[in-house]
Coordinates of C-alpha atoms in Angstrom, one line a residue:
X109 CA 24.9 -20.5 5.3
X110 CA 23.3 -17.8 3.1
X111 CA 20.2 -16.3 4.6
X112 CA 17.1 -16.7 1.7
X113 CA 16.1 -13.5 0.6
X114 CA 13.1 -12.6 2.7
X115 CA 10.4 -9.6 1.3
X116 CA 11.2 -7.5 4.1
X117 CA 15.0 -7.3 3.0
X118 CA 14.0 -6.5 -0.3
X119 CA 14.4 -2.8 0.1
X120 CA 17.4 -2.5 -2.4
X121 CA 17.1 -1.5 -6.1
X122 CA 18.1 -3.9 -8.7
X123 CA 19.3 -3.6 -11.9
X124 CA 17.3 -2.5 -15.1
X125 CA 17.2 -3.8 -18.7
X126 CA 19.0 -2.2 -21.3
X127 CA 16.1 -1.7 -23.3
X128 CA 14.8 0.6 -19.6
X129 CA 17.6 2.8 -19.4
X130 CA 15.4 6.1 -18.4
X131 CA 12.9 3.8 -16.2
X132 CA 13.7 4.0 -12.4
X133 CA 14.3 1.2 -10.2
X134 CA 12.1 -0.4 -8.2
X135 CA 11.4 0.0 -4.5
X136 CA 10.4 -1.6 -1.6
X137 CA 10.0 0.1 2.0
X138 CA 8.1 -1.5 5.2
X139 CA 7.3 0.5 8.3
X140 CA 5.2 -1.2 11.0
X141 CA 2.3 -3.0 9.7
X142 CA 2.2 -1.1 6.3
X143 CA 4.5 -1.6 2.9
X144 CA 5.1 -0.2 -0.3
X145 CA 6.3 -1.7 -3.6
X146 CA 7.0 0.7 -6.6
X147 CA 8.4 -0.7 -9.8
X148 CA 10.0 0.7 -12.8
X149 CA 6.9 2.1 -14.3
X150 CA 6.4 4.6 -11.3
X151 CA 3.6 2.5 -10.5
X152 CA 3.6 1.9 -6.5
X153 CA 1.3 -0.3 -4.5
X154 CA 0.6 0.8 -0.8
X155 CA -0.6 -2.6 1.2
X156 CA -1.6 -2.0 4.9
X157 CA -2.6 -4.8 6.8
X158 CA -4.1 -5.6 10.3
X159 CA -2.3 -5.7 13.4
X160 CA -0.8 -9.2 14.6
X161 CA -1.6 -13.1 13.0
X162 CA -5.2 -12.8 14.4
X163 CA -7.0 -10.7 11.2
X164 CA -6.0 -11.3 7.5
X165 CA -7.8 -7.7 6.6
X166 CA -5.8 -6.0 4.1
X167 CA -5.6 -3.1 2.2
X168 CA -4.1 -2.4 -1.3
X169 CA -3.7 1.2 -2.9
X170 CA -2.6 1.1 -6.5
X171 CA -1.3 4.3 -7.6
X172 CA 0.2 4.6 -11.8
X173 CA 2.9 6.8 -12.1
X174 CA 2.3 10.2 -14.1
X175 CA 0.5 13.8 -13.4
X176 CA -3.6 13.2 -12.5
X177 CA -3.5 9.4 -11.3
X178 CA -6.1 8.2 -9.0
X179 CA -5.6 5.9 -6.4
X180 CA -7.6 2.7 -6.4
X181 CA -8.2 0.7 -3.6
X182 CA -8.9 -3.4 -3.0
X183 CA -9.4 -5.0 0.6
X184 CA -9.1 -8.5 1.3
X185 CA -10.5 -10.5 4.0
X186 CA -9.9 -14.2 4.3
X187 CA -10.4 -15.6 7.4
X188 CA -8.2 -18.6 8.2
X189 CA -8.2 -21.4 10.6
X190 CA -10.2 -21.0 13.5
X191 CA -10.6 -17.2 13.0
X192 CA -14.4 -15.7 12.5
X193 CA -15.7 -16.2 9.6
X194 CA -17.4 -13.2 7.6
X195 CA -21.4 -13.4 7.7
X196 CA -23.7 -11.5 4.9
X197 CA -22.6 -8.4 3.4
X198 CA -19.4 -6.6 4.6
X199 CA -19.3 -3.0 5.1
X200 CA -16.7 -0.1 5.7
X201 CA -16.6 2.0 8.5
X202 CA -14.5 4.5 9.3
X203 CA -15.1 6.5 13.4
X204 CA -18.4 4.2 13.7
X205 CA -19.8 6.2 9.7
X206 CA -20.8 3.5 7.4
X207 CA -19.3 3.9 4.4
X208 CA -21.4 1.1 2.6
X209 CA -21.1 -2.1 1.1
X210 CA -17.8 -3.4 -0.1
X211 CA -18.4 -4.7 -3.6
X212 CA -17.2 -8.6 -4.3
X213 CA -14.0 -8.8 -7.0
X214 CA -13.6 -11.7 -8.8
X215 CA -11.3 -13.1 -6.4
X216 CA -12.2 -15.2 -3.2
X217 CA -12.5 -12.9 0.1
X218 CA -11.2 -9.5 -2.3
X219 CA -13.5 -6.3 -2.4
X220 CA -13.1 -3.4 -4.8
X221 CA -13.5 0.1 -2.9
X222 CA -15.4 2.9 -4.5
X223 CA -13.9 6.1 -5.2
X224 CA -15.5 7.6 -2.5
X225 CA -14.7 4.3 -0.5
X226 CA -10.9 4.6 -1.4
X227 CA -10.8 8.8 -0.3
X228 CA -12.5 8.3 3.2
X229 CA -9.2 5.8 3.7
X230 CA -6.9 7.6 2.6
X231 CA -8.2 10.6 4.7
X232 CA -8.5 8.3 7.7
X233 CA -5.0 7.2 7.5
X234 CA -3.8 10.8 7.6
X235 CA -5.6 12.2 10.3
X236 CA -7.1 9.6 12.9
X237 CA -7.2 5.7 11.7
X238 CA -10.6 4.6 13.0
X239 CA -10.9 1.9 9.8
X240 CA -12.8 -1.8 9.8
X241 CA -15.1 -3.6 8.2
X242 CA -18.1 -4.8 10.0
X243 CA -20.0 -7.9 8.9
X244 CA -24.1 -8.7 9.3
X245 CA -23.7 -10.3 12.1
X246 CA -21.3 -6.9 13.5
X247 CA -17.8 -8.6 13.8
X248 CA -15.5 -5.9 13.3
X249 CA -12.0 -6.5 11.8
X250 CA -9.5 -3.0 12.0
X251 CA -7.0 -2.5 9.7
X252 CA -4.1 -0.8 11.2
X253 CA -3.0 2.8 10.4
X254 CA 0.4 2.0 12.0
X255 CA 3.2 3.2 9.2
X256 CA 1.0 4.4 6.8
X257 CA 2.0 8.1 6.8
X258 CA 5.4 6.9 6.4
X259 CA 4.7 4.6 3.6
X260 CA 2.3 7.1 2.1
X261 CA 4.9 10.1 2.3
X262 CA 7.5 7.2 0.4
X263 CA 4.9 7.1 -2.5
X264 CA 4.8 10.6 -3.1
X265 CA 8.1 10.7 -2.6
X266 CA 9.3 7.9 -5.4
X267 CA 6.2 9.1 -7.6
X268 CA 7.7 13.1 -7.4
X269 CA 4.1 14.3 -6.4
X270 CA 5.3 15.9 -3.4
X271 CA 4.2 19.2 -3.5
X272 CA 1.8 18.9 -5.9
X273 CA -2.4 19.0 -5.3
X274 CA -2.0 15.0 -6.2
X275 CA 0.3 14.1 -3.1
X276 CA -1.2 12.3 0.2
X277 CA 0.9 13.4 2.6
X278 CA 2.3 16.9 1.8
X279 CA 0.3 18.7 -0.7
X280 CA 1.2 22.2 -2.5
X281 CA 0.5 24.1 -5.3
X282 CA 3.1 22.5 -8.0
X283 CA 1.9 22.0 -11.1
X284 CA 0.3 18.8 -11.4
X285 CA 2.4 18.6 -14.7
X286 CA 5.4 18.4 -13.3
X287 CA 5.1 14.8 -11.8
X288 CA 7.3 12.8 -14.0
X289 CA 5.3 10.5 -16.2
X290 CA 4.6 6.7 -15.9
X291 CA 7.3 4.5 -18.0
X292 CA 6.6 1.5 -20.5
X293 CA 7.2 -1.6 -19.6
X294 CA 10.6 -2.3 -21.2
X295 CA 10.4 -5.1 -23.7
X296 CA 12.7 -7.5 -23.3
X297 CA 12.8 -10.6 -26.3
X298 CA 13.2 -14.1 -25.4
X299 CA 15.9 -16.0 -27.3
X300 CA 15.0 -19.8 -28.4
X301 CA 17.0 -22.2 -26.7
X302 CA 18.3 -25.7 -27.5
X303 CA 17.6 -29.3 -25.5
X304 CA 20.5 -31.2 -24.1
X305 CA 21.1 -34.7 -25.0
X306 CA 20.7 -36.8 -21.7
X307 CA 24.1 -37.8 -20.6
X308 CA 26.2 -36.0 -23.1
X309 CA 29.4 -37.6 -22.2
X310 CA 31.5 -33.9 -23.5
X311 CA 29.2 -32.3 -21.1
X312 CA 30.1 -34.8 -17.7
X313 CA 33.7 -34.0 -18.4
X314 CA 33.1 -30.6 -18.1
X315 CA 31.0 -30.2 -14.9
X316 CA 34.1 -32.5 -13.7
X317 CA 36.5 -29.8 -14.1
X318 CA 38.4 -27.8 -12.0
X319 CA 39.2 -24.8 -14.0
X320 CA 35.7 -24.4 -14.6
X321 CA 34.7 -24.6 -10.8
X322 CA 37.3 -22.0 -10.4
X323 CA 36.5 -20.0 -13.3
X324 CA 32.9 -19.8 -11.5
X325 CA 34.6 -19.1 -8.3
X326 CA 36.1 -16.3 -9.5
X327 CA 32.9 -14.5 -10.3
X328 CA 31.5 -14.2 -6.7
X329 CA 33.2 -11.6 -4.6
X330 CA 33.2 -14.6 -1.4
X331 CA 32.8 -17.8 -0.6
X332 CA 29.0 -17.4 -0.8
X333 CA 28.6 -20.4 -3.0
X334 CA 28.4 -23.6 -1.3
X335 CA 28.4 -25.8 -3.8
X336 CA 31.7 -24.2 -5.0
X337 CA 33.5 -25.2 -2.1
X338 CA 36.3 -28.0 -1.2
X339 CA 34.5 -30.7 0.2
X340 CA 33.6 -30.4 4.0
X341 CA 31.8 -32.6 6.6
X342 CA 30.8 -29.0 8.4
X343 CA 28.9 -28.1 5.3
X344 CA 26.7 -30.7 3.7
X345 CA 26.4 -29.5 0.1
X346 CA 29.7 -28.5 -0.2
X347 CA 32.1 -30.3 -3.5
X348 CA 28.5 -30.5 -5.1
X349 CA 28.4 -32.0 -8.8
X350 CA 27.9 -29.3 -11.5
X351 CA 24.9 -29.6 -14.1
X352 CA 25.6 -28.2 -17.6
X353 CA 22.9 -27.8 -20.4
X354 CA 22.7 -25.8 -23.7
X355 CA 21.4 -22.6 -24.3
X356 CA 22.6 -22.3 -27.8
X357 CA 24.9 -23.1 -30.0
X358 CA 27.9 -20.6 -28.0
X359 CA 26.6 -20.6 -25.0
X360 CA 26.2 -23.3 -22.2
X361 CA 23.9 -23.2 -18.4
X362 CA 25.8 -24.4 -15.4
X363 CA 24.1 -24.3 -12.2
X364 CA 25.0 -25.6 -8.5
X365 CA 23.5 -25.8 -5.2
X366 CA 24.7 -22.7 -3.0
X367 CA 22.9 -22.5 0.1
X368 CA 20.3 -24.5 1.9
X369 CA 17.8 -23.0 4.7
X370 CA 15.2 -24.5 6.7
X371 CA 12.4 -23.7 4.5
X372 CA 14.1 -22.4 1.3
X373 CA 17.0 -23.2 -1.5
X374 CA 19.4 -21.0 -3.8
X375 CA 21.0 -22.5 -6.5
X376 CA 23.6 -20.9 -8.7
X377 CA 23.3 -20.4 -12.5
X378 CA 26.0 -18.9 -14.8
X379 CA 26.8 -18.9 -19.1
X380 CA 29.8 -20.4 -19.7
X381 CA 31.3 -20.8 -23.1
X382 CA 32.1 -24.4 -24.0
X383 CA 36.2 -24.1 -23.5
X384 CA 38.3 -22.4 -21.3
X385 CA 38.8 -19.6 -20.1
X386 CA 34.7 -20.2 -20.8
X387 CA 34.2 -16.4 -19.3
X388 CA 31.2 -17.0 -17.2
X389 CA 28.8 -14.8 -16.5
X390 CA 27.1 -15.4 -13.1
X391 CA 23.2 -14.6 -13.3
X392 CA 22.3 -15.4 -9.7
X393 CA 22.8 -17.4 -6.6
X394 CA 19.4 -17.9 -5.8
X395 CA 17.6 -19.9 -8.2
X396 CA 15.2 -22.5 -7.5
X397 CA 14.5 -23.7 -11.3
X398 CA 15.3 -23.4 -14.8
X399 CA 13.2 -24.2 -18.1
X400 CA 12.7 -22.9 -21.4
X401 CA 15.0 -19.6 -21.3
X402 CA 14.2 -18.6 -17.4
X403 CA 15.2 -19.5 -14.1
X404 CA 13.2 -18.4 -11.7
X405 CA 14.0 -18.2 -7.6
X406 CA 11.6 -18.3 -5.2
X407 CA 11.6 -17.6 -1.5
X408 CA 9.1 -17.9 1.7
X409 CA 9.3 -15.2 4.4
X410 CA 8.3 -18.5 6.8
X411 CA 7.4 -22.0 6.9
X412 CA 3.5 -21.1 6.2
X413 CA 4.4 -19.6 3.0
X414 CA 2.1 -16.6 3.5
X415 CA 5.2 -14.0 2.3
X416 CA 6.3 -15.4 -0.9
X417 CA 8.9 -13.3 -2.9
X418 CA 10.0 -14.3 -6.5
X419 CA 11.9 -13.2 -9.2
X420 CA 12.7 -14.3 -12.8
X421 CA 15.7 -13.8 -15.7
X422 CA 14.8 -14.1 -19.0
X423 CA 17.8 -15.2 -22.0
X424 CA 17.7 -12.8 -24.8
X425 CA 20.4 -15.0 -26.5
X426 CA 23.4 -13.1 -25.0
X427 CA 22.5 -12.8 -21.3
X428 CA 19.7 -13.2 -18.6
X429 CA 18.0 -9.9 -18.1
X430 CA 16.4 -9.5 -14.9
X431 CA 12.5 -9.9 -16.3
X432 CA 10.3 -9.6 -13.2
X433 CA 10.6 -9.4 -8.9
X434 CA 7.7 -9.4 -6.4
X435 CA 7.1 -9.6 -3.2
X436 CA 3.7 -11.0 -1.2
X437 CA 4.2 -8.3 1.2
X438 CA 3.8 -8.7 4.9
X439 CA 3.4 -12.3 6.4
X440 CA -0.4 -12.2 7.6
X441 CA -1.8 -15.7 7.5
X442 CA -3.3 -15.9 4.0
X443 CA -1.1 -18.9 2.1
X444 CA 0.6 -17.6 -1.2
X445 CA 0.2 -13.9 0.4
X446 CA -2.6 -11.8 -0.1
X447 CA -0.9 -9.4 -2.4
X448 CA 1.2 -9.6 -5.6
X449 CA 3.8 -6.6 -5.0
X450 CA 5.8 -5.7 -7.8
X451 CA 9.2 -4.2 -8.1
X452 CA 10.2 -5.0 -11.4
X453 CA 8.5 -5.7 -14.5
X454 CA 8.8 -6.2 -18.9
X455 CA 6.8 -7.6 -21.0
X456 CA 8.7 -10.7 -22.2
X457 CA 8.3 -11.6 -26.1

């Protein structure tokens, strides 16, 4: 059975659009209880969290790719459960120094840091930790300093600004001008598609053929579609029917179910053309839905759903072009995830 792909496996790069051909791929590195996500902008967001299930606290420093960048920062607390509940106004200390008030976003249990808020962290999580916020009532939550150098140094690292005044972790004297500057989002255009006739009788006698099943077979590198398979009382969605719809008037959708976990699905989507050797082109094996030109896959880290990752293709009218990937960062408590981490992302027209 295929394992669903979990947020902290996504530390691979993925493929680009054409239209992003000097952008750089995304990235996504964890280490202890801090992460960071960089997409193909060069913009990378740090998320440290606190240790264990029993604090949501959270962190998030956003950091836009190119030469003089600030960092800005964002905590969120959102107590769950049975865990304390925040009382009055919630302040930031750092070594017992009170920093001040955290001011309110427009989100539920999200604060915006100051600047001068968001440089005593960062200084903190270089030298000696010693973070929390501290409510009226003076329960302290810590965040956790564990893995940020390392995801810090990564930043710098992926963003070129080691060496240069700008870094965190390893300043120097480069020229602030020679951190390669942030990249447009690449534009990708979204092709109209057409509806499919409810039980188009040309389309049932395709999905019932086997030279297509092979045909789509043939595309995966091993057996790692289920739904492909001869049929087999060891696997239960194994033999599954194929379901066709149109995209256009060339191309067609096929999709199957490949795997099945406890808490999460992949389905598998290619374009076929309507008549042998219908040269399929296999978009993903992942999938959880498709509608009006994308098909989207999302997956839960756990049961609780409090580590989502997603990602979506879009059809330009020749292929699906990886459009967007996130990840919710570590699993912490708060359902949905706390954070939006990005690894990829266009602006779809």
């Amino acid at each position: 059975m295929r394992s669903p792909l979990l947020p902290t496996l996504l530390a691979l790069c993925w493929p680009l659009a054409a239209s992003a051909v000097d952008a750089p791929a995304g990235l996504y590195f964890q280490h202890h209880d801090w992460v960071v996500a960089c997409d193909n902008t060069r913009t990378c967001r740090a998320a440290g969290y606190a240790s264990g299930d029993d604090s949501t606290l959270s962190v998030l420093l956003t950091r836009a790719g190119g030469p003089n960048q600030a960092i800005s920062g964002r905590m969120s607390l959102q107590p769950i459960d049975d865990q304390p509940q925040p009382k009055g106004a919630l302040h930031l200390r750092i070594q017992q120094r009170d920093l001040g008030v955290l001011a309110s976003a427009t989100e539920p249990g999200v604060h915006v840091l100051s600047a001068a808020q968001t440089s005593a962290v960062l200084s903190a999580l270089v030298r000696d930790g010693g973070i929390a916020v501290v409510d009226a009532a003076g329960h302290t939550w810590p965040l956790s300093d564990k893995g940020a150098a390392a995801v810090l140094l990564k930043t710098d690292e992926f963003q070129s600004r080691v060496g240069t005044p700008g870094a965190v972790m390893r300043k120097g004297a480069a020229a602030e001008s020679s951190v390669p500057a942030a990249v447009a989002k690449p534009v990708v255009r979204k092709a109209p598609t057409l509806s499919t006739p409810p039980d188009d009788p040309a389309f049932s006698k395709l999905a019932a053929s086997p030279a297509l099943r092979a045909a789509l077979r043939a595309t995966l590198e091993e057996p790692s579609c289920e739904g492909l398979l001869d049929t087999d009382p060891d696997l239960p969605i194994s033999n599954s029917p194929l379901q066709i719809q149109r995209l256009d008037t060339k191309h067609l959708l096929v999709n199957v179910p490949c795997w099945r976990a406890a808490y999460n699905t992949g389905d598998g989507y290619w374009v076929i053309g309507e008549k042998a050797p219908y040269q399929p082109q296999w978009v993903t094996s992942d999938a959880i839905d498709y509608g009006d030109g994308q098909i989207v896959a999302s997956h839960k880290g756990r049961g609780l759903a409090d580590c989502v990752s997603d990602e979506t293709w879009t059809w330009d009218g020749t292929r699906f072009v990886a459009t967007s990937a996130i990840s919710g960062g570590l699993c912490r408590g708060v359902p949905g995830g706390t954070w939006e981490l990005p690894t990829r992302v266009t602006e779809v027209r």
